[in-house]
Coordinates of C-alpha atoms and ligand atoms in Angstrom, one line a residue:
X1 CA -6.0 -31.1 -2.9
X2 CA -2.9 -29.5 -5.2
X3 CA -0.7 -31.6 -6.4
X4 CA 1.7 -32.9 -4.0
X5 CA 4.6 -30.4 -5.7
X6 CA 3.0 -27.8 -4.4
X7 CA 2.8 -28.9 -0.8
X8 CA 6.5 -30.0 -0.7
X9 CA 7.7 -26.8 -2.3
X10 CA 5.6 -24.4 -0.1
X11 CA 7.3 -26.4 2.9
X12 CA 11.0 -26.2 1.1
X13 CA 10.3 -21.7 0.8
X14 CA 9.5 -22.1 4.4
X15 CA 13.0 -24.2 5.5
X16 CA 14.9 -21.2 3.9
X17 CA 13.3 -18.4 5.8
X18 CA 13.9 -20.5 9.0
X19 CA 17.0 -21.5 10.8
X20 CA 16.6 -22.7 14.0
X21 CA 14.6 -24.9 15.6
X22 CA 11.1 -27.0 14.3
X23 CA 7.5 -25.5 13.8
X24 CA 5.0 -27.2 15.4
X25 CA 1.3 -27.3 13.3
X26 CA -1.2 -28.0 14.8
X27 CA -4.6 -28.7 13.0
X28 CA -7.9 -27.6 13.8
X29 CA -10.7 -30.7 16.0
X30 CA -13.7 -30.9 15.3
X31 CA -16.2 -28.7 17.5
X32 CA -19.5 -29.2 18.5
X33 CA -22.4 -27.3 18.0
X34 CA -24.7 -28.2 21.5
X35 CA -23.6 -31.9 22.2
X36 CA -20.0 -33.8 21.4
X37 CA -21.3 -35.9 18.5
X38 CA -23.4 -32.8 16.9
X39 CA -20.6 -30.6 15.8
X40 CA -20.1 -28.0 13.4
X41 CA -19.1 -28.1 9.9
X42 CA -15.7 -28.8 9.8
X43 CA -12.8 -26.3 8.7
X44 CA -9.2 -27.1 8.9
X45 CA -7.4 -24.4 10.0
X46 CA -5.7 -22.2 7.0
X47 CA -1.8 -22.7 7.8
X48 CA -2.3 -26.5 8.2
X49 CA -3.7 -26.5 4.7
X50 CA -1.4 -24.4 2.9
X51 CA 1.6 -26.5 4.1
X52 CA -0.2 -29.9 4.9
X53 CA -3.5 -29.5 2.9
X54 CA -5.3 -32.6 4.7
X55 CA -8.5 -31.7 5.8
X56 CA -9.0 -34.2 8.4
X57 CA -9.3 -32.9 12.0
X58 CA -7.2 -34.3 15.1
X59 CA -3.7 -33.6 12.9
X60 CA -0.2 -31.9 13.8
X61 CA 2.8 -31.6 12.0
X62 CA 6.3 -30.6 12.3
X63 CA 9.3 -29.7 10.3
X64 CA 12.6 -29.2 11.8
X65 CA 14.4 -26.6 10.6
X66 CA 17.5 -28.0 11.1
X67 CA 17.6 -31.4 10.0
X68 CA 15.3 -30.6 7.4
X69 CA 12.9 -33.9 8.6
X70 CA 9.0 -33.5 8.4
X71 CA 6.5 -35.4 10.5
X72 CA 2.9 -35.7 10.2
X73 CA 0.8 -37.1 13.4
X74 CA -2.7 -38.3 12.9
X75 CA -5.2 -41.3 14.0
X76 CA -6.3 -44.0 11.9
X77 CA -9.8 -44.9 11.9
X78 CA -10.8 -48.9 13.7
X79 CA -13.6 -50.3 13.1
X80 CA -15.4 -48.6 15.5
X81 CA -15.2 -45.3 13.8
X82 CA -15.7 -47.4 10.9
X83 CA -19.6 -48.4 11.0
X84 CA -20.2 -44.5 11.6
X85 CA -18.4 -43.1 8.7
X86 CA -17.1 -45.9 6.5
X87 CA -13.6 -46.4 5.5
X88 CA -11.4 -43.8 5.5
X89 CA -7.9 -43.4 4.1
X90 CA -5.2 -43.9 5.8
X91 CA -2.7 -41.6 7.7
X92 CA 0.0 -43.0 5.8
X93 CA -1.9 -42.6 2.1
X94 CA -2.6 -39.2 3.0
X95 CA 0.6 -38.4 3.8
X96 CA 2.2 -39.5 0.4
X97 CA -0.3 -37.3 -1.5
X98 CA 1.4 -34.4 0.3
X99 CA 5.0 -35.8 -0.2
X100 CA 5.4 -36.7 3.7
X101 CA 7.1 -40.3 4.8
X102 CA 7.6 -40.0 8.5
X103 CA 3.8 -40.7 9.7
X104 CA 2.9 -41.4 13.8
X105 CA -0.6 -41.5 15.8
X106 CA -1.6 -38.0 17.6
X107 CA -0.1 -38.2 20.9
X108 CA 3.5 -39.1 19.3
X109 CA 3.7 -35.3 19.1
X110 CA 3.7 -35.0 22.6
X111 CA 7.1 -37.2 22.7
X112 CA 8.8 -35.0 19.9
X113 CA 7.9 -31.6 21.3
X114 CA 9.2 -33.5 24.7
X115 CA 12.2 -34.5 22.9
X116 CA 13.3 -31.5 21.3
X117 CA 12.7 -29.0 24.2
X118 CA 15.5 -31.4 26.1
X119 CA 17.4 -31.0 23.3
X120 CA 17.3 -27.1 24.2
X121 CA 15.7 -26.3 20.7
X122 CA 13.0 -24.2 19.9
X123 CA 9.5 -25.2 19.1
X124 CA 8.0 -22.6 16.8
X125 CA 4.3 -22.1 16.9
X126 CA 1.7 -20.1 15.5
X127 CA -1.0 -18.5 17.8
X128 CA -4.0 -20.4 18.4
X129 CA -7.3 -18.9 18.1
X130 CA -9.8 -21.0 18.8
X131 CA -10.2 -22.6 22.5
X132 CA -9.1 -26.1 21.8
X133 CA -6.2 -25.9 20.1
X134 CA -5.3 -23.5 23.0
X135 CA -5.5 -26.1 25.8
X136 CA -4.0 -28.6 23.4
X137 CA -1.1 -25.8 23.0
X138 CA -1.0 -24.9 26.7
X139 CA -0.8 -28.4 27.8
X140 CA 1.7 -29.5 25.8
X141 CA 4.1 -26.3 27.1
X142 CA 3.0 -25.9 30.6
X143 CA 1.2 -22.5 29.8
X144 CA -2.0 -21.1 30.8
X145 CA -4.5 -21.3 27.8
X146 CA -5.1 -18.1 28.1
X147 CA -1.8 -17.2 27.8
X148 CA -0.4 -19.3 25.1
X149 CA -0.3 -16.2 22.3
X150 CA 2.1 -14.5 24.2
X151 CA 4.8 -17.7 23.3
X152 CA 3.6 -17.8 19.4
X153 CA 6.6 -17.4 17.4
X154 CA 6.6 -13.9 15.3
X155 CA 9.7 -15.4 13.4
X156 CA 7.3 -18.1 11.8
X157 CA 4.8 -15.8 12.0
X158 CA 6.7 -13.4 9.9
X159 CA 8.5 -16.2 7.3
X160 CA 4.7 -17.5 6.8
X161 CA 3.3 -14.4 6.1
X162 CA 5.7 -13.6 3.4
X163 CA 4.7 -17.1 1.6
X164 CA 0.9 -16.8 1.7
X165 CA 1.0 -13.0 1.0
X166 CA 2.2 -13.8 -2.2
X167 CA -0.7 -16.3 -4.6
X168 CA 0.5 -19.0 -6.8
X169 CA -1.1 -19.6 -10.5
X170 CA -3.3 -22.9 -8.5
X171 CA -4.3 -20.5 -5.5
X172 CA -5.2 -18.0 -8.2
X173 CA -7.5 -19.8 -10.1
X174 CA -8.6 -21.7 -6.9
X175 CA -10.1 -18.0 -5.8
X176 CA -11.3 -17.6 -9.5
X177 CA -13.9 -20.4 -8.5
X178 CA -14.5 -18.8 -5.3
X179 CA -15.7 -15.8 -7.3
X180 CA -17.3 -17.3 -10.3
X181 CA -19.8 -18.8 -7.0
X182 CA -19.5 -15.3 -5.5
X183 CA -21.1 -13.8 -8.7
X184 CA -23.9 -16.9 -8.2
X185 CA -25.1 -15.8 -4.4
X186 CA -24.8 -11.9 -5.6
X187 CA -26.9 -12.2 -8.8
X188 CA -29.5 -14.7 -7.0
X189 CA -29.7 -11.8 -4.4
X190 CA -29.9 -8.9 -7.1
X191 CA -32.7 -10.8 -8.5
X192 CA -34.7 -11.8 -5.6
X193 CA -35.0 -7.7 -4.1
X194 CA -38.4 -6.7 -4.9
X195 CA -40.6 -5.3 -2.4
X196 CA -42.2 -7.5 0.0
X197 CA -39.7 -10.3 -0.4
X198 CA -37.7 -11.2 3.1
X199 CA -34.3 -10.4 3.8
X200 CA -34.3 -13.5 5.6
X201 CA -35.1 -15.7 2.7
X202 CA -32.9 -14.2 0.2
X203 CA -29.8 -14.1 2.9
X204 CA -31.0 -18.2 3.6
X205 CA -31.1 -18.8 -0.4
X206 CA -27.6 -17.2 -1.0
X207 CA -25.8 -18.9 1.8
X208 CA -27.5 -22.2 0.3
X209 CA -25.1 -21.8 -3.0
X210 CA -21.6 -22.1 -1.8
X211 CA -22.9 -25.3 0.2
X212 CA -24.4 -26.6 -3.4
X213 CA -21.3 -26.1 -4.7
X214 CA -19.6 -28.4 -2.0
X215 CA -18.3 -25.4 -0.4
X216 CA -19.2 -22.9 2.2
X217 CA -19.8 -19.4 2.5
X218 CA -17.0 -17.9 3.6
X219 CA -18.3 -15.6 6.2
X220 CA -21.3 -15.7 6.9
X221 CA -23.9 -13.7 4.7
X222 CA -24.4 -9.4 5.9
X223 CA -27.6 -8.3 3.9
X224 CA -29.6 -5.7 5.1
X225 CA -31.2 -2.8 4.4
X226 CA -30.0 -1.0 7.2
X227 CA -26.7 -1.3 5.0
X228 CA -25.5 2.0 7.4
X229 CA -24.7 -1.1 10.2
X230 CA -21.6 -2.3 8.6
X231 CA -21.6 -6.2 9.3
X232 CA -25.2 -6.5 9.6
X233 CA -26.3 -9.9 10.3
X234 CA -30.1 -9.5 11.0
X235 CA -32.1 -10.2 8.3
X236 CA -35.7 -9.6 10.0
X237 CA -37.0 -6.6 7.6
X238 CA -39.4 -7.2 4.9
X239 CA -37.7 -4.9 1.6
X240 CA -39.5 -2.1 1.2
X241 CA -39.8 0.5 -2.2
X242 CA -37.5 3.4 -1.8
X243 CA -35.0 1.7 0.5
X244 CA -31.7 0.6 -0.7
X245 CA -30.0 -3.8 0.0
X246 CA -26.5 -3.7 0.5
X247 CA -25.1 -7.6 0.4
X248 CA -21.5 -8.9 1.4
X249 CA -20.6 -12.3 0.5
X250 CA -18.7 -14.8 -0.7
X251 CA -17.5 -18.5 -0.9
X252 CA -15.0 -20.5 0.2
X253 CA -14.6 -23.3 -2.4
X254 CA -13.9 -27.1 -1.2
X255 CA -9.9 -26.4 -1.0
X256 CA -11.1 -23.6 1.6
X257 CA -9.7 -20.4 -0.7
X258 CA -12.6 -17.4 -0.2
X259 CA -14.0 -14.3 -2.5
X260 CA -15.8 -11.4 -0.7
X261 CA -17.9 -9.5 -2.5
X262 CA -20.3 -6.4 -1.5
X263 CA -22.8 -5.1 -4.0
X264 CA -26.0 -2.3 -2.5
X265 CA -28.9 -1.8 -4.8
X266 CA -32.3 -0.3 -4.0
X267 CA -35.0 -2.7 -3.5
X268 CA -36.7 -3.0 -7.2
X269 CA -33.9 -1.9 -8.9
X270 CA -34.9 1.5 -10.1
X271 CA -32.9 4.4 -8.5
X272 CA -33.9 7.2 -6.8
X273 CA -32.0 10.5 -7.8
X274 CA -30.6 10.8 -4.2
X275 CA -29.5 6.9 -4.2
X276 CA -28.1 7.5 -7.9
X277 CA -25.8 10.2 -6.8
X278 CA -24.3 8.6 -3.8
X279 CA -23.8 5.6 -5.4
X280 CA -22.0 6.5 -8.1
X281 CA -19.5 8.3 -5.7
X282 CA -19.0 5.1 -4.5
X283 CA -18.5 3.3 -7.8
X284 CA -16.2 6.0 -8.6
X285 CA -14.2 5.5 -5.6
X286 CA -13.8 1.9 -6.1
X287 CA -13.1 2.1 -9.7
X288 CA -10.3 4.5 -8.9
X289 CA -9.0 2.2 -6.0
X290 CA -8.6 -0.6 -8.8
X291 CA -6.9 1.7 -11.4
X292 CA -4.7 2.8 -8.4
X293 CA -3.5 -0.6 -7.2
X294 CA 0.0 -1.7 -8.5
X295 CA 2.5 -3.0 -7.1
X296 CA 5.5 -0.3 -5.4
X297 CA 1.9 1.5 -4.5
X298 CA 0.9 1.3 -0.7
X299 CA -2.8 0.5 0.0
X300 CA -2.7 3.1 2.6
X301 CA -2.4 5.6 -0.3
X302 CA -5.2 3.9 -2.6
X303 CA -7.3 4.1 0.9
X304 CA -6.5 7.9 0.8
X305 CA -7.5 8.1 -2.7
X306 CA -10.3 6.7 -2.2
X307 CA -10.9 8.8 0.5
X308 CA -10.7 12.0 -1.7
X309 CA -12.5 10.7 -4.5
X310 CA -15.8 10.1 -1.7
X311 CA -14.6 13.4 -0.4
X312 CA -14.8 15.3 -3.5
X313 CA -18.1 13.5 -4.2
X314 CA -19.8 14.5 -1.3
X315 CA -18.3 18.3 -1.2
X316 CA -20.1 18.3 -4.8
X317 CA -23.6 17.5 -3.4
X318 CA -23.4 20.1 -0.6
X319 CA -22.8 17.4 2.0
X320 CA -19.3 18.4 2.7
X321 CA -17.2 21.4 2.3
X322 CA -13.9 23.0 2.5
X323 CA -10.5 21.7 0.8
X324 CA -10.5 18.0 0.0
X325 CA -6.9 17.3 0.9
X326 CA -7.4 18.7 4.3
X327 CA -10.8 17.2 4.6
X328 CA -9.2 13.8 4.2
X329 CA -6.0 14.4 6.5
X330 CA -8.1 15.2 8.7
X331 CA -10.2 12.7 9.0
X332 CA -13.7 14.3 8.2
X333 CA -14.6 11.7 5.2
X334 CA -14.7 9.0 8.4
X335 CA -17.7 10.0 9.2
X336 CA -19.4 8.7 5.7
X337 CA -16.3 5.8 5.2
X338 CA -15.7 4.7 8.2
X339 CA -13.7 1.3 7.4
X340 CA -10.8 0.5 5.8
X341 CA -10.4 0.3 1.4
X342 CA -9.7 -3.7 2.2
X343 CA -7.4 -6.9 3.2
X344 CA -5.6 -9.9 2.1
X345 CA -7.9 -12.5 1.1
X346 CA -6.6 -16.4 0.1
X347 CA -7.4 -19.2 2.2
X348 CA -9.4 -16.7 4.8
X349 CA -11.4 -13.9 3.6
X350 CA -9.2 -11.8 6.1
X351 CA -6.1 -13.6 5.1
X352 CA -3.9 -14.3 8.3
X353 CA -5.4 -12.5 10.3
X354 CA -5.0 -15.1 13.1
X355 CA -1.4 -14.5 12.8
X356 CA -2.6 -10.2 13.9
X357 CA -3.4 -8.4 11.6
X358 CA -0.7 -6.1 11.9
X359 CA 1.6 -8.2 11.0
X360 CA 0.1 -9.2 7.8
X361 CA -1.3 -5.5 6.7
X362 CA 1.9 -3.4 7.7
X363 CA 5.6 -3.5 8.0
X364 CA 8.5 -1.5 9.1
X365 CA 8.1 1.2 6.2
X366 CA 4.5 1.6 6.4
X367 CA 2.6 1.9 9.8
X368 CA -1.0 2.3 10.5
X369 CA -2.7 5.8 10.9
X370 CA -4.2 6.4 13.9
X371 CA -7.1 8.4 13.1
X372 CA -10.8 7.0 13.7
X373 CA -11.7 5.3 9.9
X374 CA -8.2 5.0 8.1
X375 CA -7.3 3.3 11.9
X376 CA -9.9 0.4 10.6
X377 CA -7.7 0.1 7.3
X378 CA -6.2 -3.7 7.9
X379 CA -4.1 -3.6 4.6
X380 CA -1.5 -0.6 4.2
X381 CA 1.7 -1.8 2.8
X382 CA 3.1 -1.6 -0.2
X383 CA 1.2 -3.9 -2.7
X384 CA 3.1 -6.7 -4.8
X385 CA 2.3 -9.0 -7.8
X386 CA 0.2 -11.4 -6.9
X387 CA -1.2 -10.0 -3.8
X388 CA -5.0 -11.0 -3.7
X389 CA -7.0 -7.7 -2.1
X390 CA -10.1 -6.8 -1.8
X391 CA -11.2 -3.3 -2.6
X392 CA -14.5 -1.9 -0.8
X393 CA -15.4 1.9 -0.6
X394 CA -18.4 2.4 1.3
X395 CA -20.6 5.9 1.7
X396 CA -22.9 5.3 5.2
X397 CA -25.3 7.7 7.0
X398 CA -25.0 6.1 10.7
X399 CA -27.4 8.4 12.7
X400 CA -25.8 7.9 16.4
X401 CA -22.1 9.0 14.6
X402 CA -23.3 12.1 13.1
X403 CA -25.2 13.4 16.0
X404 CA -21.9 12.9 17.9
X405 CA -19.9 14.4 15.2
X406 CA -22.5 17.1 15.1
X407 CA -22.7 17.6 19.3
X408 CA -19.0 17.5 19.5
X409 CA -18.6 19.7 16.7
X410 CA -15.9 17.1 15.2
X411 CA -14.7 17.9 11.5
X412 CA -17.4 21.2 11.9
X413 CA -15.3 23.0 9.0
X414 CA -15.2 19.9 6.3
X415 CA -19.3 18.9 6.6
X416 CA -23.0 20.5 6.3
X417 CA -24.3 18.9 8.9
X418 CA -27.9 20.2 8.2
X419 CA -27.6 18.8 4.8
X420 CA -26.5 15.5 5.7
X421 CA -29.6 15.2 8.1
X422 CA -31.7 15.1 5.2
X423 CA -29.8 11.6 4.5
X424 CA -30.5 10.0 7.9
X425 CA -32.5 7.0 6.9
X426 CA -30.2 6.6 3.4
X427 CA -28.7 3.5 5.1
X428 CA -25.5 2.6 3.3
X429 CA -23.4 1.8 0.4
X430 CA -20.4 -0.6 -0.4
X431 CA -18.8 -1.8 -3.7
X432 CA -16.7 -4.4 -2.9
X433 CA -14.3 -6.2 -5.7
X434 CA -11.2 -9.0 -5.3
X435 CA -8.3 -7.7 -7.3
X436 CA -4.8 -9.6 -8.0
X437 CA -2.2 -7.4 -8.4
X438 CA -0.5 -7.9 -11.6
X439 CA 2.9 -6.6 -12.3
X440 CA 2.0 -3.5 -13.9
X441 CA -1.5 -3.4 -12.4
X442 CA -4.1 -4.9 -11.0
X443 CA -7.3 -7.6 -12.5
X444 CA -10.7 -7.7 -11.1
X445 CA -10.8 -11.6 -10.1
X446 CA -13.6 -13.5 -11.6
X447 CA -16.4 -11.8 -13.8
X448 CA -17.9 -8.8 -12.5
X449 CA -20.9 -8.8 -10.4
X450 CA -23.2 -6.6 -11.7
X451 CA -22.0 -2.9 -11.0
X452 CA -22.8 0.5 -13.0
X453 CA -26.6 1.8 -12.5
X454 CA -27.0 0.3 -15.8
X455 CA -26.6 -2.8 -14.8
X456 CA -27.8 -2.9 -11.4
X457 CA -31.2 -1.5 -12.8
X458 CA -30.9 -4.0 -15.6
X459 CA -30.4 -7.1 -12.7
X460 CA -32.1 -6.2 -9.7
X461 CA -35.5 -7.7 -9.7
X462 CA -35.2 -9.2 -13.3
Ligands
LIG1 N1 -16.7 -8.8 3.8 C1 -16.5 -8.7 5.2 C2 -15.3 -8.0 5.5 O1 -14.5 -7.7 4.7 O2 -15.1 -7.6 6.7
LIG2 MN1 -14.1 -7.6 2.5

């Protein structure tokens, strides 16, 4: 846990943005895996932490708004729960690490959410995303589970955004950790691609660190040589010479705060010509991504950049054509990038994103683009210091989207389509980095992962 400063402070910036009314917090339960006493790992959910930071499940909280008072509802272990998992602290010790006094069992939050609706006030909530803390939402207000989003509160929503968008110096170097064990899994995977070694075992090794570490992984591992499938989760191929890893991870250290990283090599570590060439439009896209990204600049326009640079890249080795800047307007580069550049990351690798995306990624000023590709692009307003991002180019040859591009005819005047058939079983590339933006810049966060051919060829294998 932070210091207990930090946890009364972050609740004092939130009783300015609000007015009216309490928030109601409620905290993840535990959930089980295939019987009720065999659960899952558990996670408390992000908001709870950043304003509560007790990782305990079967916890609410609420601050009013008006009267300024703060409440924190929990269960005491008896004896019971006692011979299973020893002695726990109390509700009341926890809630003085976090500066909170007014302490209650569970279902007391029942009476106060009771208590202030008669008062005609309103209960602020942020929407649920995971099944149980929907019915516990839905019962307490009378509303369909299923419908309980509908009634979240954007106001909160909003005000909550605007504190976690923006990292303090103990987040900061909370991620630094997350990305020093990053570099760990990444290097361990580098290492371990030769032919004939299992995708399987290394994806098993790698998500093994985090948990040494006494964290987690914070998504859970994509390695693959069939790189071209963007969140590829099957690990049943054997690495073969001539065929190119891409790996995305990261960990979520024991305060919960996530890196997300994404390095492709080719299995062996030497380079073919063909693999040296795409990749390096790739690195080039991502380095210029990190040299764009300061704050007043929108990461829709570091997206776009990106967008050219891969453009320009490709239009150099015959695989596209035509004017760049219309190439990229559009659309054509989608059929190689089809993602967006990146996203918030903090206390979730997609920061917020329970909250929608939208909210967190765009405002008023800046909207999304609505054009297959840059659509996928979660993060597009304007970047400010000490925004956490993640920035991750990618260059994919996905078989069933060119022969639709090609059959349609879609982008015909921006890309060779006979040339690009010769890359069909390329697979894919992404460079992923975290970046905090700095007040004149950006800084890659923790050291970084092996990257240029140089050192990829110098890692993988070794
Ligand atoms: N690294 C997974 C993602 O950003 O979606
Ligand atoms: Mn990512």
């Amino acid at each position: 846990m932070f210091q207990k400063e930090v946890y009364v402070k972050r609740r004092a910036d939130l009783k300015k943005l609000m007015n009216k009314g309490v928030a109601l917090f409620l905290g993840n339960v535990d959930s089980p895996m295939n019987y009720p006493d065999n659960i899952f790992h558990f996670r408390q959910d992000s908001s709870f932490l950043y304003f509560f930071g007790i990782e305990h499940p079967g916890m609410a909280a609420i601050i009013d708004f008006e009267s300024g008072e703060e409440f924190i509802y929990g269960n005491d272990v008896d004896i019971e729960d006692i011979i299973w998992m020893g002695v726990q602290p109390k509700l009341t010790d926890k809630a003085a690490k976090i500066g909170m006094e007014n302490t209650a069992p569970f279902n007391k939050v029942i009476d106060k959410v009771e208590q202030v609706i008669a008062q005609g006030r309103k209960v602020h909530f942020l929407p649920p995303y995971r099944g149980e803390s929907k019915i516990i939402l839905g019962d307490m207000f009378g509303i369909n589970p299923s419908r309980i989003n509908n009634y979240r509160s954007l106001e909160l929503v909003k005000a909550i955004i605007k504190l976690r968008s923006v990292k303090d110096k103990y987040e900061i170097a909370e991620i630094e950790k997350a990305c020093a064990v990053g570099y760990d899994m990444h290097v361990t995977a580098m290492r371990m691609a030769v032919a004939g070694e299992s995708e399987q075992k290394i994806a098993g090794i790698v998500e093994s660190i985090p948990l040494q570490y006494g964290g987690h992984y914070s998504f859970p591992v994509i390695l693959s040589q069939n790189g071209q499938t963007l969140h590829n989760h099957d690990h049943s191929g054997t690495l073969q010479e001539g065929r190119m890893v891409l790996t995305d991870c990261g960990a979520e250290t024991l305060m919960r705060y996530a890196s997300d990283f994404t390095r492709s090599y080719p299995v062996g570590g030497k380079f073919t010509q063909k693999q040296k060439e795409i990749y390096q439009i790739v690195l080039d896209a991502n380095n210029a991504g990190t040299a764009a990204s300061k704050p007043g600049v929108t990461y829709q326009q570091v997206h776009l950049l990106a967008a050219k640079v891969i453009t320009q890249g490709l239009k150099d080795l015959g695989l596209m054509k035509g004017d760049v800047d219309a190439a990229v307007k559009a659309g054509a580069h989608a059929m190689f990038f089809p993602h967006g550049l990146g996203h918030m990351m903090g206390l979730d690798v997609h920061d917020m994103e329970d909250y929608d995306q939208i909210y967190v990624g765009y405002d008023d000023e800046v909207r999304p683009i609505d054009q297959f590709g840059t659509a996928y692009l979660r993060l597009g307003r304007k970047l400010e210091s000490d925004f956490v991002i993640t920035n991750e180019p990618g260059i994919y040859f996905i078989p069933s989207l060119i022969d639709k591009w090609k059959a349609e005819k879609i982008n015909n005047d921006f890309i060779n389509f006979d040339k690009v058939n010769q890359y069909r079983d390329f697979g894919g590339i992404r460079l992923e980095d975290d970046l905090l933006v700095t007040d004149d810049g950006c800084r890659l966060l923790g050291d970084r992962i092996p990257i240029t051919i140089e050192e990829i060829e110098n890692t993988v294998g070794k």
